[in-house]
Amino acid sequence: MLTELVELPGGEFRMGSTSFYPEEAPIHTAMVAPFAIERHPVTNAQFAEFVDATGYVTVAERPMDPALYPGVAQEDLLPGALVFRPTTGPVNLSDWRQWWDWAPGAHWRAPYGAGSDIADREDHPVVQVAYTDAAAYAAWANRRLPTEAQWEYAAAAGATTAYAWGDEPT
């Protein structure tokens, strides 16, 4: 049950930012050709259909290879994912550990870790999927992932300001 694709005309836009993360700089003019993109994010129900049809196991569900992580304790190599932890206020953006926690057992069916589930969230966007997982889903669905430039172009919705809603972050 795929969602419809929206045809975008493509065009020139200002891509990047100098306000947040260094890897987003510099702001530059980018051009994208016409392309189509999903109108809505992939849902838990859609991803479940893919997993049921293929037996796919996501990156977060796979055991970690100790050879890739020398010196890491075996108990820290359990399958899992990072889970967002809200903060009480502004934090130092150079230390991601202030708002992300490793959660063994976290994956798309248990987005907050062991004991959580997606019951009553079938229509919510699927989370805890890696690029590899998204690419596998797209191939199965006979779709493709947008490039970074295409995603930023679509997210801007034609705006020429710093944000889709204007130049002020609030």
XYZ file of N, CA, C and O in Angstrom:
680
model
N 0.837 -1.172 0.000
C 0.000 0.000 0.000
C 0.888 1.244 0.000
O 1.164 1.852 1.008
N 1.438 1.556 -1.155
C 2.319 2.704 -1.307
C 1.517 3.994 -1.352
O 0.362 4.002 -1.788
N 2.140 5.075 -0.934
C 1.488 6.377 -1.047
C 1.817 6.976 -2.408
O 2.743 6.535 -3.087
N 1.056 7.983 -2.760
C 1.256 8.587 -4.071
C 2.567 9.360 -4.131
O 3.083 9.824 -3.119
N 3.073 9.463 -5.352
C 4.249 10.284 -5.592
C 3.810 11.669 -6.031
O 2.801 11.824 -6.720
N 4.560 12.665 -5.622
C 4.313 14.038 -6.039
C 5.418 14.411 -7.017
O 6.607 14.252 -6.708
N 5.028 14.877 -8.183
C 6.001 15.307 -9.187
C 6.431 16.729 -8.869
O 5.605 17.631 -8.750
N 7.727 16.943 -8.706
C 8.265 18.277 -8.459
C 9.008 18.734 -9.704
O 9.677 17.939 -10.367
N 8.900 20.030 -10.016
C 9.450 20.523 -11.282
C 10.976 20.610 -11.313
O 11.562 20.720 -12.374
N 11.605 20.560 -10.159
C 13.044 20.782 -10.127
C 13.338 22.261 -10.259
O 12.444 23.074 -10.469
N 14.565 22.625 -10.094
C 14.949 24.018 -10.221
C 16.165 24.330 -9.374
O 16.823 23.450 -8.820
N 16.438 25.607 -9.292
C 17.595 26.116 -8.560
C 17.147 26.566 -7.176
O 16.068 27.134 -7.029
N 17.981 26.321 -6.161
C 17.637 26.768 -4.811
C 18.904 26.927 -4.002
O 19.981 26.488 -4.402
N 18.775 27.603 -2.871
C 19.901 27.795 -1.960
C 19.936 26.612 -1.002
O 18.974 26.372 -0.280
N 21.032 25.891 -1.009
C 21.161 24.672 -0.212
C 22.219 24.877 0.861
O 23.224 25.524 0.634
N 21.959 24.313 2.025
C 22.932 24.368 3.101
C 22.564 25.382 4.166
O 21.533 26.045 4.097
N 23.431 25.488 5.169
C 23.204 26.400 6.285
C 24.543 26.715 6.934
O 25.451 25.885 6.939
N 24.636 27.884 7.499
C 25.818 28.245 8.291
C 25.422 28.468 9.744
O 26.234 28.907 10.546
N 24.180 28.132 10.085
C 23.653 28.429 11.415
C 23.741 27.279 12.410
O 23.605 27.509 13.603
N 23.937 26.056 11.962
C 23.800 24.938 12.882
C 25.024 24.041 12.917
O 25.787 24.058 13.858
N 25.221 23.239 11.903
C 26.304 22.261 11.894
C 27.302 22.598 10.800
O 26.910 22.936 9.680
N 28.598 22.481 11.080
C 29.614 22.859 10.088
C 29.493 22.094 8.774
O 29.775 22.643 7.708
N 29.060 20.830 8.831
C 28.968 20.046 7.600
C 27.853 20.516 6.669
O 27.765 20.069 5.527
N 26.984 21.408 7.128
C 25.927 21.944 6.277
C 26.405 23.149 5.454
O 25.712 23.590 4.553
N 27.568 23.679 5.776
C 28.105 24.852 5.084
C 28.980 24.404 3.911
O 29.454 23.272 3.882
N 29.185 25.283 2.972
C 28.641 26.627 2.869
C 27.275 26.605 2.192
O 26.914 25.627 1.534
N 26.541 27.675 2.353
C 25.296 27.831 1.598
C 25.712 28.029 0.140
O 26.619 28.812 -0.154
N 25.085 27.304 -0.731
C 25.442 27.385 -2.148
C 24.199 27.177 -3.015
O 23.171 26.684 -2.544
N 24.311 27.576 -4.247
C 23.221 27.369 -5.189
C 23.311 25.945 -5.718
O 24.375 25.493 -6.134
N 22.207 25.241 -5.639
C 22.130 23.868 -6.141
C 21.002 23.791 -7.165
O 20.074 24.596 -7.142
N 21.102 22.833 -8.042
C 20.096 22.636 -9.085
C 19.659 21.180 -9.054
O 20.493 20.278 -8.933
N 18.364 20.938 -9.084
C 17.847 19.581 -9.199
C 16.955 19.493 -10.426
O 16.216 20.430 -10.741
N 17.030 18.372 -11.103
C 16.153 18.096 -12.238
C 14.780 17.711 -11.693
O 14.640 17.379 -10.510
N 13.759 17.733 -12.513
C 12.444 17.278 -12.047
C 12.533 15.860 -11.479
O 13.298 15.024 -11.966
N 11.762 15.613 -10.418
C 11.756 14.290 -9.780
C 10.440 14.102 -9.048
O 9.676 15.036 -8.855
N 10.200 12.870 -8.636
C 8.999 12.538 -7.866
C 9.431 12.090 -6.479
O 10.483 11.468 -6.311
N 8.606 12.408 -5.489
C 8.906 12.045 -4.107
C 7.600 11.627 -3.429
O 6.516 12.100 -3.798
N 7.716 10.735 -2.461
C 6.525 10.312 -1.715
C 5.854 11.521 -1.054
O 6.532 12.391 -0.513
N 4.547 11.552 -1.070
C 3.812 12.634 -0.419
C 3.937 12.539 1.099
O 3.980 13.547 1.794
N 4.003 11.316 1.615
C 4.055 11.088 3.065
C 5.220 10.167 3.403
O 5.637 9.363 2.576
N 5.704 10.229 4.633
C 6.757 9.297 5.047
C 6.255 7.851 5.016
O 5.057 7.597 5.108
N 7.178 6.918 4.901
C 6.838 5.501 4.958
C 6.338 5.191 6.373
O 6.958 5.582 7.361
N 5.211 4.514 6.461
C 4.599 4.221 7.764
C 5.072 2.883 8.311
O 5.643 2.053 7.591
N 4.802 2.666 9.586
C 5.075 1.369 10.202
C 4.350 0.252 9.459
O 4.906 -0.829 9.243
N 3.107 0.488 9.058
C 2.336 -0.535 8.339
C 2.991 -0.868 7.002
O 3.077 -2.044 6.616
N 3.448 0.141 6.276
C 4.103 -0.099 4.992
C 5.408 -0.859 5.189
O 5.719 -1.788 4.441
N 6.186 -0.466 6.198
C 7.451 -1.140 6.446
C 7.200 -2.582 6.894
O 7.926 -3.493 6.502
N 6.165 -2.795 7.695
C 5.813 -4.151 8.133
C 5.455 -5.020 6.926
O 5.824 -6.210 6.883
N 4.750 -4.464 5.959
C 4.405 -5.215 4.742
C 5.682 -5.661 4.023
O 5.792 -6.809 3.576
N 6.654 -4.769 3.936
C 7.951 -5.089 3.322
C 8.659 -6.204 4.094
O 9.128 -7.185 3.505
N 8.735 -6.076 5.414
C 9.419 -7.083 6.243
C 8.711 -8.433 6.134
O 9.357 -9.473 5.989
N 7.378 -8.418 6.185
C 6.617 -9.667 6.080
C 6.840 -10.346 4.724
O 6.928 -11.562 4.641
N 6.931 -9.543 3.662
C 7.084 -10.099 2.315
C 8.498 -10.609 2.049
O 8.683 -11.537 1.251
N 9.486 -10.033 2.716
C 10.879 -10.347 2.373
C 11.669 -11.032 3.483
O 12.732 -11.594 3.220
N 11.195 -10.943 4.721
C 11.973 -11.469 5.843
C 13.148 -10.581 6.213
O 14.055 -11.006 6.937
N 13.138 -9.353 5.738
C 14.248 -8.423 5.967
C 14.472 -8.186 7.465
O 13.512 -8.065 8.225
N 15.732 -8.102 7.858
C 16.125 -7.793 9.231
C 16.900 -6.484 9.193
O 17.908 -6.369 8.486
N 16.446 -5.500 9.941
C 17.074 -4.180 9.910
C 18.439 -4.184 10.593
O 18.769 -5.072 11.374
N 19.214 -3.158 10.308
C 20.541 -2.991 10.899
C 20.445 -3.020 12.421
O 21.252 -3.659 13.090
N 19.453 -2.353 12.998
C 19.313 -2.283 14.457
C 18.959 -3.630 15.081
O 19.147 -3.819 16.280
N 18.460 -4.571 14.283
C 18.084 -5.892 14.791
C 19.211 -6.914 14.649
O 19.118 -8.010 15.194
N 20.251 -6.560 13.909
C 21.336 -7.503 13.630
C 22.391 -7.460 14.731
O 22.722 -6.383 15.235
N 22.958 -8.613 15.056
C 24.073 -8.611 16.010
C 25.250 -7.821 15.432
O 25.461 -7.799 14.223
N 26.000 -7.171 16.306
C 27.161 -6.411 15.860
C 28.378 -7.330 15.798
O 28.562 -8.175 16.655
N 29.197 -7.132 14.789
C 30.398 -7.918 14.593
C 31.512 -7.379 15.493
O 31.975 -6.256 15.291
N 31.972 -8.148 16.483
C 33.027 -7.667 17.387
C 34.296 -7.257 16.651
O 35.023 -6.382 17.125
N 34.570 -7.845 15.493
C 35.770 -7.479 14.733
C 35.716 -6.027 14.256
O 36.744 -5.389 14.060
N 34.502 -5.499 14.080
C 34.356 -4.107 13.647
C 34.466 -3.124 14.811
O 34.582 -1.922 14.591
N 34.396 -3.636 16.031
C 34.418 -2.790 17.224
C 35.422 -3.343 18.236
O 35.052 -3.769 19.327
N 36.708 -3.339 17.883
C 37.703 -3.917 18.797
C 37.733 -3.155 20.119
O 37.633 -1.936 20.157
N 37.833 -3.922 21.188
C 37.925 -3.330 22.514
C 36.598 -3.012 23.157
O 36.545 -2.613 24.316
N 35.499 -3.173 22.436
C 34.178 -2.899 23.006
C 33.694 -4.159 23.725
O 33.776 -5.260 23.191
N 33.203 -3.984 24.924
C 32.717 -5.114 25.724
C 31.577 -5.825 25.001
O 30.736 -5.183 24.356
N 31.526 -7.137 25.127
C 30.509 -7.953 24.459
C 29.089 -7.483 24.798
O 28.222 -7.435 23.926
N 28.842 -7.094 26.049
C 27.491 -6.647 26.434
C 27.096 -5.331 25.770
O 25.921 -4.987 25.711
N 28.091 -4.604 25.258
C 27.797 -3.352 24.552
C 27.594 -3.570 23.054
O 27.370 -2.613 22.317
N 27.686 -4.811 22.610
C 27.523 -5.123 21.191
C 26.158 -5.723 20.880
O 25.952 -6.316 19.831
N 25.220 -5.548 21.785
C 23.862 -6.046 21.549
C 23.188 -5.228 20.456
O 23.421 -4.020 20.345
N 22.332 -5.845 19.662
C 21.581 -5.071 18.679
C 20.767 -3.978 19.380
O 20.269 -4.176 20.491
N 20.634 -2.845 18.732
C 19.872 -1.739 19.310
C 20.032 -0.491 18.472
O 20.518 -0.536 17.345
N 19.632 0.622 19.056
C 19.679 1.894 18.347
C 19.720 3.030 19.362
O 19.456 2.829 20.551
N 20.023 4.223 18.857
C 19.975 5.408 19.700
C 18.534 5.873 19.841
O 17.765 5.831 18.882
N 18.189 6.327 21.028
C 16.844 6.830 21.311
C 16.980 8.262 21.806
O 17.813 8.558 22.670
N 16.164 9.151 21.254
C 16.188 10.557 21.651
C 15.679 10.714 23.070
O 14.652 10.141 23.446
N 16.393 11.499 23.848
C 16.007 11.800 25.225
C 15.835 13.319 25.327
O 16.802 14.065 25.192
N 14.627 13.813 25.538
C 14.434 15.257 25.650
C 15.276 15.843 26.788
O 15.522 15.182 27.796
N 15.717 17.052 26.591
C 16.503 17.732 27.613
C 15.636 18.782 28.297
O 14.572 19.152 27.799
N 16.118 19.283 29.419
C 15.364 20.310 30.146
C 15.608 21.695 29.591
O 14.936 22.646 29.981
N 16.562 21.828 28.713
C 16.863 23.129 28.123
C 17.949 22.994 27.082
O 18.294 21.883 26.677
N 18.512 24.115 26.651
C 19.569 24.065 25.639
C 20.755 23.225 26.124
O 21.059 23.190 27.319
N 21.390 22.537 25.185
C 22.554 21.709 25.494
C 23.683 22.048 24.528
O 23.464 22.665 23.487
N 24.866 21.614 24.865
C 26.027 21.791 24.006
C 25.874 20.858 22.804
O 25.899 19.640 22.954
N 25.732 21.420 21.612
C 25.490 20.608 20.425
C 26.701 19.791 20.004
O 26.596 18.925 19.149
N 27.860 20.040 20.608
C 29.036 19.261 20.243
C 29.076 17.921 20.977
O 29.941 17.099 20.706
N 28.167 17.680 21.908
C 28.127 16.414 22.639
C 26.747 15.781 22.480
O 25.836 16.026 23.262
N 26.609 14.940 21.464
C 25.326 14.310 21.145
C 24.794 13.454 22.280
O 23.596 13.188 22.361
N 25.673 13.006 23.184
C 25.246 12.122 24.278
C 24.336 12.837 25.275
O 23.733 12.193 26.128
N 24.207 14.149 25.152
C 23.317 14.880 26.052
C 21.847 14.698 25.682
O 20.979 15.022 26.477
N 21.583 14.201 24.480
C 20.184 14.008 24.095
C 19.920 12.688 23.370
O 18.805 12.434 22.940
N 20.917 11.820 23.275
C 20.724 10.493 22.691
C 21.264 9.438 23.643
O 22.348 9.593 24.200
N 20.523 8.342 23.818
C 20.943 7.214 24.642
C 20.934 5.944 23.802
O 20.013 5.737 22.995
N 21.943 5.095 24.005
C 21.951 3.783 23.358
C 20.920 2.906 24.052
O 20.907 2.807 25.275
N 20.052 2.293 23.287
C 18.994 1.446 23.846
C 19.086 0.054 23.228
O 18.621 -0.157 22.098
N 19.685 -0.904 23.923
C 19.681 -2.272 23.412
C 18.238 -2.719 23.175
O 17.350 -2.438 23.963
N 18.040 -3.393 22.058
C 16.692 -3.869 21.738
C 15.840 -2.859 20.994
O 14.736 -3.196 20.562
N 16.312 -1.626 20.821
C 15.545 -0.641 20.049
C 15.666 -0.970 18.563
O 16.754 -1.262 18.061
N 14.559 -0.968 17.862
C 14.494 -1.161 16.410
C 13.120 -0.690 15.960
O 12.343 -0.179 16.768
N 12.809 -0.858 14.712
C 11.587 -0.248 14.175
C 10.321 -0.745 14.868
O 9.353 0.006 14.974
N 10.285 -1.987 15.346
C 9.100 -2.495 16.043
C 9.094 -2.121 17.524
O 8.066 -2.230 18.187
N 10.252 -1.732 18.058
C 10.416 -1.344 19.470
C 11.227 -0.050 19.490
O 12.400 -0.038 19.862
N 10.632 1.059 19.055
C 11.410 2.272 18.812
C 12.071 2.899 20.031
O 13.027 3.647 19.882
N 11.595 2.598 21.228
C 12.199 3.180 22.434
C 13.024 2.159 23.203
O 13.477 2.432 24.304
N 13.194 0.969 22.636
C 13.965 -0.082 23.280
C 13.077 -1.230 23.706
O 11.865 -1.250 23.456
N 13.708 -2.210 24.348
C 12.993 -3.404 24.800
C 11.767 -3.007 25.607
O 11.823 -2.119 26.451
N 10.653 -3.655 25.312
C 9.405 -3.372 26.028
C 8.518 -2.345 25.349
O 7.342 -2.235 25.676
N 9.044 -1.580 24.410
C 8.199 -0.627 23.679
C 7.663 -1.319 22.430
O 8.144 -2.389 22.044
N 6.657 -0.736 21.813
C 6.125 -1.319 20.581
C 5.449 -0.239 19.746
O 5.389 0.918 20.145
N 4.950 -0.649 18.601
C 4.289 0.294 17.688
C 2.783 0.061 17.635
O 2.119 0.525 16.707
N 2.243 -0.630 18.636
C 0.796 -0.838 18.688
C 0.102 0.520 18.630
O 0.531 1.478 19.271
N -0.931 0.614 17.839
C -1.689 1.857 17.643
C -0.869 2.944 16.951
O -1.222 4.118 17.010
N 0.234 2.569 16.319
C 1.061 3.526 15.580
C 1.315 3.043 14.155
O 2.337 3.377 13.562
N 0.405 2.276 13.617
C 0.596 1.730 12.281
C 0.735 2.826 11.230
O 1.455 2.653 10.258
N 0.048 3.942 11.431
C 0.088 5.030 10.453
C 1.161 6.068 10.760
O 1.277 7.061 10.049
N 1.956 5.837 11.799
C 3.056 6.742 12.120
C 4.253 6.435 11.211
O 4.422 5.305 10.762
N 5.124 7.418 10.980
C 6.329 7.144 10.190
C 7.201 6.094 10.878
O 7.340 6.106 12.103
N 7.758 5.202 10.094
C 8.677 4.206 10.640
C 9.947 4.926 11.100
O 10.391 5.887 10.467
N 10.475 4.498 12.228
C 11.712 5.061 12.772
C 12.674 3.924 13.090
O 12.318 2.758 12.993
N 13.868 4.273 13.477
C 14.921 3.310 13.809
C 15.300 2.457 12.598
O 15.570 1.262 12.712
N 15.301 3.076 11.431
C 15.793 2.411 10.231
C 17.040 3.151 9.746
O 17.105 4.375 9.790
N 18.024 2.389 9.310
C 19.260 2.939 8.784
C 19.112 3.182 7.282
O 18.154 2.716 6.653
N 20.075 3.877 6.721
C 20.074 4.121 5.274
C 19.934 2.805 4.508
O 19.156 2.708 3.566
N 20.685 1.789 4.919
C 20.627 0.474 4.273
C 19.206 -0.074 4.282
O 18.748 -0.648 3.287
N 18.510 0.088 5.398
C 17.134 -0.393 5.527
C 16.202 0.388 4.594
O 15.342 -0.198 3.931
N 16.365 1.701 4.572
C 15.527 2.545 3.708
C 15.765 2.205 2.241
O 14.815 2.131 1.451
N 17.018 1.977 1.872
C 17.333 1.627 0.484
C 16.730 0.271 0.118
O 16.221 0.092 -0.994
N 16.761 -0.683 1.036
C 16.162 -1.999 0.779
C 14.653 -1.877 0.591
O 14.073 -2.501 -0.306
N 14.011 -1.067 1.436
C 12.568 -0.852 1.298
C 12.258 -0.208 -0.060
O 11.343 -0.638 -0.770
N 13.020 0.828 -0.406
C 12.779 1.535 -1.668
C 12.924 0.597 -2.860
O 12.104 0.633 -3.783
N 13.934 -0.259 -2.839
C 14.125 -1.209 -3.944
C 12.941 -2.169 -4.023
O 12.434 -2.450 -5.119
N 12.491 -2.659 -2.875
C 11.344 -3.566 -2.842
C 10.090 -2.879 -3.390
O 9.297 -3.485 -4.112
N 9.922 -1.615 -3.053
C 8.734 -0.856 -3.458
C 8.858 -0.297 -4.877
O 7.972 0.420 -5.342
N 9.978 -0.605 -5.541
C 10.257 -0.073 -6.877
C 10.283 1.455 -6.875
O 9.759 2.107 -7.772
N 10.875 1.978 -5.815
C 11.060 3.425 -5.659
C 12.540 3.669 -5.455
O 13.350 2.741 -5.444
N 12.925 4.911 -5.241
C 14.312 5.224 -4.924
C 14.340 6.317 -3.874
O 13.376 7.082 -3.730
N 15.435 6.390 -3.158
C 15.588 7.432 -2.151
C 15.983 8.733 -2.835
O 16.730 8.715 -3.811
N 15.494 9.869 -2.322
C 15.922 11.142 -2.902
C 17.378 11.414 -2.529
O 17.871 10.943 -1.510
N 18.043 12.189 -3.353
C 19.386 12.648 -3.005
C 19.250 13.699 -1.901
O 18.141 14.198 -1.619
N 20.364 14.063 -1.287
C 20.332 15.109 -0.267
C 19.768 16.404 -0.843
O 18.933 17.069 -0.225
N 20.201 16.763 -2.049
C 19.717 17.996 -2.677
C 18.217 17.905 -2.971
O 17.474 18.864 -2.739
N 17.751 16.770 -3.474
C 16.321 16.618 -3.747
C 15.507 16.725 -2.465
O 14.458 17.365 -2.445
N 15.991 16.095 -1.379
C 15.269 16.145 -0.108
C 15.189 17.581 0.392
O 14.131 18.057 0.804
N 16.305 18.308 0.359
C 16.310 19.679 0.854
C 15.415 20.567 -0.011
O 14.690 21.410 0.493
N 15.442 20.358 -1.314
C 14.587 21.105 -2.230
C 13.115 20.849 -1.911
O 12.313 21.779 -1.802
N 12.736 19.586 -1.741
C 11.345 19.242 -1.436
C 10.940 19.798 -0.075
O 9.834 20.329 0.082
N 11.812 19.695 0.912
C 11.488 20.169 2.265
C 11.309 21.674 2.306
O 10.514 22.185 3.088
N 12.013 22.390 1.458
C 11.887 23.855 1.434
C 10.562 24.301 0.821
O 10.137 25.436 1.026
N 9.917 23.431 0.081
C 8.602 23.710 -0.511
C 8.591 25.006 -1.318
O 7.628 25.758 -1.301
N 9.688 25.278 -2.003
C 9.748 26.461 -2.850
C 10.175 27.733 -2.152
O 10.297 28.784 -2.776
N 10.405 27.672 -0.846
C 10.813 28.873 -0.106
C 12.215 29.303 -0.530
O 13.061 28.477 -0.873
N 12.462 30.585 -0.496
C 13.797 31.107 -0.781
C 14.422 31.712 0.473
O 15.475 32.324 0.412
N 13.756 31.512 1.599
C 14.241 32.018 2.878
C 15.034 30.928 3.591
O 15.105 29.796 3.127
N 15.599 31.246 4.748
C 16.399 30.282 5.494
C 15.576 29.070 5.926
O 16.088 27.960 5.994
N 14.306 29.277 6.207
C 13.393 28.203 6.606
C 12.191 28.263 5.694
O 11.891 29.301 5.121
N 11.463 27.161 5.588
C 10.276 27.145 4.738
C 9.268 28.208 5.167
O 8.487 28.701 4.365
N 9.290 28.619 6.467
C 8.318 29.596 6.984
C 8.894 31.004 7.058
O 8.203 31.921 7.462
N 10.156 31.222 6.723
C 10.748 32.567 6.768
C 12.204 32.532 7.193
O 12.841 31.474 7.197
N 12.733 33.680 7.593
C 14.150 33.752 7.966
C 14.402 33.622 9.460
O 15.532 33.474 9.885
N 13.357 33.689 10.268
C 13.527 33.585 11.717
C 13.249 32.168 12.187
O 12.232 31.571 11.815
N 14.135 31.595 13.033
C 13.923 30.207 13.456
C 12.628 29.973 14.231
O 12.104 28.881 14.234
N 12.084 31.004 14.882
C 10.838 30.826 15.635
C 9.650 31.167 14.770
O 8.538 31.130 15.195
